[in-house]
Amino acid sequence: MKVEVQFFARCREIVGAKQKVLEVEEGMRIKDIIDTLINEYPELKNVKLIVSLNHKYAEQEEKLKDKDEVAVFPPVSGG
Amino acid sequence: MITEEDFSIDELVKKMKKPEIGAIVTFLGVVRDEGIRGMEVDVYDEMAEEELEKLERDALKKFEVEAVEIVHRKGSLKVGENIVAILVGAKHRKEAFRACEYLIDELKERVPIWKKELNEKSEQTY
């Protein structure tokens, strides 16, 4: 299964990319993707990570499906 | 609505006016000179549009108001430039003020937008 992960703000700077496509196994959850990203980019540990799934705020335990869109970002600061 | 373009508060107010609306409260967020030369506004467009629409629907349900409009810019903005406009139209002022404050507070919590301040030495901080 493939999942598109988009990065914003400080996370984009750490990862050095706007988006990545990750290979994901059946049954994998949001937290598994976060663990994978932190392994690859340890500096992400210093950011209060917020995750969305298909444009909605996501819980760590939510399961992923093929072609899901995930986004990883720091707390928002609009307005 | 998310846009790169600047907007005119007068135009937005004109668009909102309706016979049954007796009060229009507007909030305008502007880039403030706090030792910065400007800011870069980054937006997760699709999710931000959905969250803004949800926010507008919530306000219409939660408060006795007739109309809600939110415009937020993105891209590079200089000191003094418009960032965000929130307009609320209601029969009476009290609900319009309450809804307007609710909207800006919730926007700052929920809508996936990030402002990166650009200072003189072009160092950046989120």
PDB file of C-alpha atoms in Angstrom:
ATOM      1  CA  MET A   1       0.000   0.000   0.000  1.00  0.00           C
ATOM      2  CA  LYS A   2       1.163   3.556  -0.682  1.00  0.00           C
ATOM      3  CA  VAL A   3       0.413   6.628   1.455  1.00  0.00           C
ATOM      4  CA  GLU A   4       1.214  10.227   0.524  1.00  0.00           C
ATOM      5  CA  VAL A   5       2.622  12.219   3.423  1.00  0.00           C
ATOM      6  CA  GLN A   6       2.685  16.028   3.195  1.00  0.00           C
ATOM      7  CA  PHE A   7       4.885  18.183   5.424  1.00  0.00           C
ATOM      8  CA  PHE A   8       4.329  21.803   6.487  1.00  0.00           C
ATOM      9  CA  ALA A   9       6.199  24.571   8.264  1.00  0.00           C
ATOM     10  CA  ARG A  10       9.024  23.382  10.555  1.00  0.00           C
ATOM     11  CA  CYS A  11       8.389  19.711   9.602  1.00  0.00           C
ATOM     12  CA  ARG A  12       8.926  20.537   5.941  1.00  0.00           C
ATOM     13  CA  GLU A  13      12.218  22.206   6.799  1.00  0.00           C
ATOM     14  CA  ILE A  14      13.388  19.181   8.829  1.00  0.00           C
ATOM     15  CA  VAL A  15      12.380  16.621   6.213  1.00  0.00           C
ATOM     16  CA  GLY A  16      13.507  18.843   3.352  1.00  0.00           C
ATOM     17  CA  ALA A  17      10.529  17.955   1.212  1.00  0.00           C
ATOM     18  CA  LYS A  18       6.921  19.058   0.728  1.00  0.00           C
ATOM     19  CA  GLN A  19       5.755  15.499   0.406  1.00  0.00           C
ATOM     20  CA  LYS A  20       6.838  11.879   0.310  1.00  0.00           C
ATOM     21  CA  VAL A  21       5.124   8.675  -0.742  1.00  0.00           C
ATOM     22  CA  LEU A  22       5.627   5.904   1.839  1.00  0.00           C
ATOM     23  CA  GLU A  23       5.189   2.154   1.387  1.00  0.00           C
ATOM     24  CA  VAL A  24       2.792   1.023   4.119  1.00  0.00           C
ATOM     25  CA  GLU A  25       1.763  -2.481   5.255  1.00  0.00           C
ATOM     26  CA  GLU A  26      -1.822  -3.608   5.849  1.00  0.00           C
ATOM     27  CA  GLY A  27      -2.969  -2.642   9.361  1.00  0.00           C
ATOM     28  CA  MET A  28      -0.375   0.078   9.852  1.00  0.00           C
ATOM     29  CA  ARG A  29      -1.561   3.036  11.973  1.00  0.00           C
ATOM     30  CA  ILE A  30      -0.820   6.750  12.125  1.00  0.00           C
ATOM     31  CA  LYS A  31       1.564   6.201  15.049  1.00  0.00           C
ATOM     32  CA  ASP A  32       3.553   3.688  13.014  1.00  0.00           C
ATOM     33  CA  ILE A  33       4.154   6.228  10.288  1.00  0.00           C
ATOM     34  CA  ILE A  34       5.202   8.813  12.877  1.00  0.00           C
ATOM     35  CA  ASP A  35       7.653   6.354  14.419  1.00  0.00           C
ATOM     36  CA  THR A  36       9.081   5.619  10.958  1.00  0.00           C
ATOM     37  CA  LEU A  37       9.494   9.338  10.202  1.00  0.00           C
ATOM     38  CA  ILE A  38      11.115  10.069  13.567  1.00  0.00           C
ATOM     39  CA  ASN A  39      13.565   7.235  12.988  1.00  0.00           C
ATOM     40  CA  GLU A  40      14.533   8.751   9.666  1.00  0.00           C
ATOM     41  CA  TYR A  41      14.420  12.394  10.855  1.00  0.00           C
ATOM     42  CA  PRO A  42      15.257  12.450  14.618  1.00  0.00           C
ATOM     43  CA  GLU A  43      14.845  16.244  14.772  1.00  0.00           C
ATOM     44  CA  LEU A  44      11.096  15.732  14.370  1.00  0.00           C
ATOM     45  CA  LYS A  45      11.150  14.657  18.028  1.00  0.00           C
ATOM     46  CA  ASN A  46      11.642  18.328  18.979  1.00  0.00           C
ATOM     47  CA  VAL A  47       8.367  19.337  17.310  1.00  0.00           C
ATOM     48  CA  LYS A  48       4.899  18.870  18.832  1.00  0.00           C
ATOM     49  CA  LEU A  49       3.683  16.824  15.866  1.00  0.00           C
ATOM     50  CA  ILE A  50       0.087  17.081  14.693  1.00  0.00           C
ATOM     51  CA  VAL A  51      -1.211  14.667  12.084  1.00  0.00           C
ATOM     52  CA  SER A  52      -4.148  14.772   9.719  1.00  0.00           C
ATOM     53  CA  LEU A  53      -5.622  11.978   7.645  1.00  0.00           C
ATOM     54  CA  ASN A  54      -7.537  12.867   4.484  1.00  0.00           C
ATOM     55  CA  HIS A  55      -7.871  16.486   5.639  1.00  0.00           C
ATOM     56  CA  LYS A  56      -9.159  15.645   9.108  1.00  0.00           C
ATOM     57  CA  TYR A  57      -7.232  15.697  12.384  1.00  0.00           C
ATOM     58  CA  ALA A  58      -6.183  12.116  13.077  1.00  0.00           C
ATOM     59  CA  GLU A  59      -5.795   9.936  16.158  1.00  0.00           C
ATOM     60  CA  GLN A  60      -2.618   7.885  16.650  1.00  0.00           C
ATOM     61  CA  GLU A  61      -4.509   4.586  16.470  1.00  0.00           C
ATOM     62  CA  GLU A  62      -6.293   5.271  13.179  1.00  0.00           C
ATOM     63  CA  LYS A  63      -5.606   2.625  10.550  1.00  0.00           C
ATOM     64  CA  LEU A  64      -4.255   3.543   7.103  1.00  0.00           C
ATOM     65  CA  LYS A  65      -5.607   2.487   3.727  1.00  0.00           C
ATOM     66  CA  ASP A  66      -4.097   2.518   0.256  1.00  0.00           C
ATOM     67  CA  LYS A  67      -3.857   6.044  -1.268  1.00  0.00           C
ATOM     68  CA  ASP A  68      -4.630   7.796   2.042  1.00  0.00           C
ATOM     69  CA  GLU A  69      -3.300  11.374   2.385  1.00  0.00           C
ATOM     70  CA  VAL A  70      -1.505  12.096   5.634  1.00  0.00           C
ATOM     71  CA  ALA A  71      -0.070  15.461   6.668  1.00  0.00           C
ATOM     72  CA  VAL A  72       2.434  16.111   9.444  1.00  0.00           C
ATOM     73  CA  PHE A  73       2.804  19.578  10.888  1.00  0.00           C
ATOM     74  CA  PRO A  74       3.526  21.653  14.005  1.00  0.00           C
ATOM     75  CA  PRO A  75       0.793  23.532  15.894  1.00  0.00           C
ATOM     76  CA  VAL A  76      -1.022  25.937  13.581  1.00  0.00           C
ATOM     77  CA  SER A  77      -0.400  29.668  13.811  1.00  0.00           C
ATOM     78  CA  GLY A  78      -2.793  31.376  11.453  1.00  0.00           C
ATOM     79  CA  GLY A  79      -4.909  34.456  12.025  1.00  0.00           C
TER      80      GLY A  79
ATOM     81  CA  MET B   1     -11.517  31.377   1.728  1.00  0.00           C
ATOM     82  CA  ILE B   2      -7.784  31.154   1.260  1.00  0.00           C
ATOM     83  CA  THR B   3      -6.208  33.576  -1.233  1.00  0.00           C
ATOM     84  CA  GLU B   4      -2.877  35.123  -2.213  1.00  0.00           C
ATOM     85  CA  GLU B   5      -4.651  38.259  -3.346  1.00  0.00           C
ATOM     86  CA  ASP B   6      -5.252  41.213  -1.031  1.00  0.00           C
ATOM     87  CA  PHE B   7      -8.873  41.980  -0.192  1.00  0.00           C
ATOM     88  CA  SER B   8     -10.945  45.080   0.463  1.00  0.00           C
ATOM     89  CA  ILE B   9     -12.862  45.243   3.712  1.00  0.00           C
ATOM     90  CA  ASP B  10     -15.281  47.713   2.100  1.00  0.00           C
ATOM     91  CA  GLU B  11     -16.045  45.241  -0.677  1.00  0.00           C
ATOM     92  CA  LEU B  12     -16.552  42.426   1.814  1.00  0.00           C
ATOM     93  CA  VAL B  13     -18.893  44.577   3.918  1.00  0.00           C
ATOM     94  CA  LYS B  14     -20.837  45.667   0.825  1.00  0.00           C
ATOM     95  CA  LYS B  15     -21.207  42.012  -0.199  1.00  0.00           C
ATOM     96  CA  MET B  16     -22.512  41.060   3.245  1.00  0.00           C
ATOM     97  CA  LYS B  17     -25.137  43.814   3.629  1.00  0.00           C
ATOM     98  CA  LYS B  18     -28.720  42.538   3.598  1.00  0.00           C
ATOM     99  CA  PRO B  19     -31.953  44.186   4.789  1.00  0.00           C
ATOM    100  CA  GLU B  20     -32.238  41.878   7.813  1.00  0.00           C
ATOM    101  CA  ILE B  21     -28.678  42.603   8.980  1.00  0.00           C
ATOM    102  CA  GLY B  22     -28.435  45.414  11.521  1.00  0.00           C
ATOM    103  CA  ALA B  23     -24.891  44.841  12.701  1.00  0.00           C
ATOM    104  CA  ILE B  24     -21.686  43.840  10.879  1.00  0.00           C
ATOM    105  CA  VAL B  25     -18.618  43.194  13.018  1.00  0.00           C
ATOM    106  CA  THR B  26     -15.314  42.925  11.196  1.00  0.00           C
ATOM    107  CA  PHE B  27     -11.940  41.662  12.443  1.00  0.00           C
ATOM    108  CA  LEU B  28      -8.866  42.555  10.379  1.00  0.00           C
ATOM    109  CA  GLY B  29      -5.491  40.934  11.161  1.00  0.00           C
ATOM    110  CA  VAL B  30      -2.505  42.907   9.861  1.00  0.00           C
ATOM    111  CA  VAL B  31       1.258  42.215   9.755  1.00  0.00           C
ATOM    112  CA  ARG B  32       2.639  44.097  12.763  1.00  0.00           C
ATOM    113  CA  ASP B  33       6.121  45.643  12.902  1.00  0.00           C
ATOM    114  CA  GLU B  34       7.707  43.775  15.832  1.00  0.00           C
ATOM    115  CA  GLY B  35      11.247  43.884  14.477  1.00  0.00           C
ATOM    116  CA  ILE B  36      10.265  41.867  11.428  1.00  0.00           C
ATOM    117  CA  ARG B  37      10.273  42.903   7.797  1.00  0.00           C
ATOM    118  CA  GLY B  38       7.394  40.597   6.915  1.00  0.00           C
ATOM    119  CA  MET B  39       6.141  37.060   7.044  1.00  0.00           C
ATOM    120  CA  GLU B  40       5.613  33.971   4.945  1.00  0.00           C
ATOM    121  CA  VAL B  41       2.179  32.395   5.347  1.00  0.00           C
ATOM    122  CA  ASP B  42       2.052  28.673   4.565  1.00  0.00           C
ATOM    123  CA  VAL B  43      -1.296  26.878   4.186  1.00  0.00           C
ATOM    124  CA  TYR B  44      -2.458  23.270   3.801  1.00  0.00           C
ATOM    125  CA  ASP B  45      -4.963  24.463   1.231  1.00  0.00           C
ATOM    126  CA  GLU B  46      -7.468  21.636   0.954  1.00  0.00           C
ATOM    127  CA  MET B  47      -7.727  21.018   4.689  1.00  0.00           C
ATOM    128  CA  ALA B  48      -7.736  24.726   5.487  1.00  0.00           C
ATOM    129  CA  GLU B  49     -10.661  25.390   3.143  1.00  0.00           C
ATOM    130  CA  GLU B  50     -12.601  22.520   4.735  1.00  0.00           C
ATOM    131  CA  GLU B  51     -11.823  23.705   8.261  1.00  0.00           C
ATOM    132  CA  LEU B  52     -12.843  27.284   7.392  1.00  0.00           C
ATOM    133  CA  GLU B  53     -16.164  26.094   5.984  1.00  0.00           C
ATOM    134  CA  LYS B  54     -16.749  23.943   9.078  1.00  0.00           C
ATOM    135  CA  LEU B  55     -15.924  26.956  11.256  1.00  0.00           C
ATOM    136  CA  GLU B  56     -18.407  29.151   9.387  1.00  0.00           C
ATOM    137  CA  ARG B  57     -21.125  26.491   9.711  1.00  0.00           C
ATOM    138  CA  ASP B  58     -20.379  26.090  13.426  1.00  0.00           C
ATOM    139  CA  ALA B  59     -20.710  29.838  14.012  1.00  0.00           C
ATOM    140  CA  LEU B  60     -24.024  30.019  12.150  1.00  0.00           C
ATOM    141  CA  LYS B  61     -25.349  27.220  14.385  1.00  0.00           C
ATOM    142  CA  LYS B  62     -23.833  28.429  17.645  1.00  0.00           C
ATOM    143  CA  PHE B  63     -24.789  32.102  17.439  1.00  0.00           C
ATOM    144  CA  GLU B  64     -27.823  34.083  16.276  1.00  0.00           C
ATOM    145  CA  VAL B  65     -26.073  35.488  13.237  1.00  0.00           C
ATOM    146  CA  GLU B  66     -27.123  35.784   9.595  1.00  0.00           C
ATOM    147  CA  ALA B  67     -23.842  35.726   7.679  1.00  0.00           C
ATOM    148  CA  VAL B  68     -20.182  34.815   8.179  1.00  0.00           C
ATOM    149  CA  GLU B  69     -17.201  35.436   5.892  1.00  0.00           C
ATOM    150  CA  ILE B  70     -13.533  34.551   6.484  1.00  0.00           C
ATOM    151  CA  VAL B  71     -10.716  35.477   4.096  1.00  0.00           C
ATOM    152  CA  HIS B  72      -7.132  34.447   4.931  1.00  0.00           C
ATOM    153  CA  ARG B  73      -4.146  35.272   2.745  1.00  0.00           C
ATOM    154  CA  LYS B  74      -1.120  33.152   2.049  1.00  0.00           C
ATOM    155  CA  GLY B  75       2.345  33.804   0.612  1.00  0.00           C
ATOM    156  CA  SER B  76       4.794  36.632   1.386  1.00  0.00           C
ATOM    157  CA  LEU B  77       3.330  39.582   3.293  1.00  0.00           C
ATOM    158  CA  LYS B  78       5.031  42.823   4.320  1.00  0.00           C
ATOM    159  CA  VAL B  79       4.510  44.835   7.497  1.00  0.00           C
ATOM    160  CA  GLY B  80       1.165  46.637   7.286  1.00  0.00           C
ATOM    161  CA  GLU B  81      -0.386  44.186   4.828  1.00  0.00           C
ATOM    162  CA  ASN B  82      -3.718  42.449   5.468  1.00  0.00           C
ATOM    163  CA  ILE B  83      -3.502  38.854   6.722  1.00  0.00           C
ATOM    164  CA  VAL B  84      -7.067  37.843   7.626  1.00  0.00           C
ATOM    165  CA  ALA B  85     -10.549  39.327   7.599  1.00  0.00           C
ATOM    166  CA  ILE B  86     -13.488  37.929   9.526  1.00  0.00           C
ATOM    167  CA  LEU B  87     -16.930  39.445   9.040  1.00  0.00           C
ATOM    168  CA  VAL B  88     -20.087  38.546  10.908  1.00  0.00           C
ATOM    169  CA  GLY B  89     -23.532  39.951  10.065  1.00  0.00           C
ATOM    170  CA  ALA B  90     -26.396  39.734  12.560  1.00  0.00           C
ATOM    171  CA  LYS B  91     -29.643  41.428  13.511  1.00  0.00           C
ATOM    172  CA  HIS B  92     -27.998  42.757  16.689  1.00  0.00           C
ATOM    173  CA  ARG B  93     -24.436  43.636  17.717  1.00  0.00           C
ATOM    174  CA  LYS B  94     -23.989  41.375  20.766  1.00  0.00           C
ATOM    175  CA  GLU B  95     -24.185  38.108  18.847  1.00  0.00           C
ATOM    176  CA  ALA B  96     -22.066  39.541  16.021  1.00  0.00           C
ATOM    177  CA  PHE B  97     -19.250  40.473  18.447  1.00  0.00           C
ATOM    178  CA  ARG B  98     -19.439  37.083  20.224  1.00  0.00           C
ATOM    179  CA  ALA B  99     -19.362  35.130  16.962  1.00  0.00           C
ATOM    180  CA  CYS B 100     -16.497  37.187  15.563  1.00  0.00           C
ATOM    181  CA  GLU B 101     -14.342  36.554  18.610  1.00  0.00           C
ATOM    182  CA  TYR B 102     -15.224  32.844  18.543  1.00  0.00           C
ATOM    183  CA  LEU B 103     -14.182  32.647  14.889  1.00  0.00           C
ATOM    184  CA  ILE B 104     -10.751  34.224  15.265  1.00  0.00           C
ATOM    185  CA  ASP B 105     -10.024  32.187  18.400  1.00  0.00           C
ATOM    186  CA  GLU B 106     -11.049  28.926  16.731  1.00  0.00           C
ATOM    187  CA  LEU B 107      -9.213  29.792  13.507  1.00  0.00           C
ATOM    188  CA  LYS B 108      -5.993  30.189  15.462  1.00  0.00           C
ATOM    189  CA  GLU B 109      -6.499  26.710  16.950  1.00  0.00           C
ATOM    190  CA  ARG B 110      -7.919  24.619  14.092  1.00  0.00           C
ATOM    191  CA  VAL B 111      -7.090  25.921  10.631  1.00  0.00           C
ATOM    192  CA  PRO B 112      -3.824  24.512   9.197  1.00  0.00           C
ATOM    193  CA  ILE B 113      -2.030  27.794   8.505  1.00  0.00           C
ATOM    194  CA  TRP B 114       1.479  28.748   9.658  1.00  0.00           C
ATOM    195  CA  LYS B 115       3.094  32.185   9.808  1.00  0.00           C
ATOM    196  CA  LYS B 116       6.857  32.358   9.498  1.00  0.00           C
ATOM    197  CA  GLU B 117       8.295  35.702  10.598  1.00  0.00           C
ATOM    198  CA  LEU B 118      11.076  37.076   8.380  1.00  0.00           C
ATOM    199  CA  ASN B 119      13.458  39.343  10.255  1.00  0.00           C
ATOM    200  CA  GLU B 120      16.050  41.851   8.993  1.00  0.00           C
ATOM    201  CA  LYS B 121      18.826  39.309   8.573  1.00  0.00           C
ATOM    202  CA  SER B 122      16.295  37.098   6.701  1.00  0.00           C
ATOM    203  CA  GLU B 123      16.509  34.571   9.505  1.00  0.00           C
ATOM    204  CA  GLN B 124      13.163  32.915   9.979  1.00  0.00           C
ATOM    205  CA  THR B 125      11.256  31.681  12.983  1.00  0.00           C
ATOM    206  CA  TYR B 126       7.900  29.932  13.081  1.00  0.00           C
TER     207      TYR B 126
END
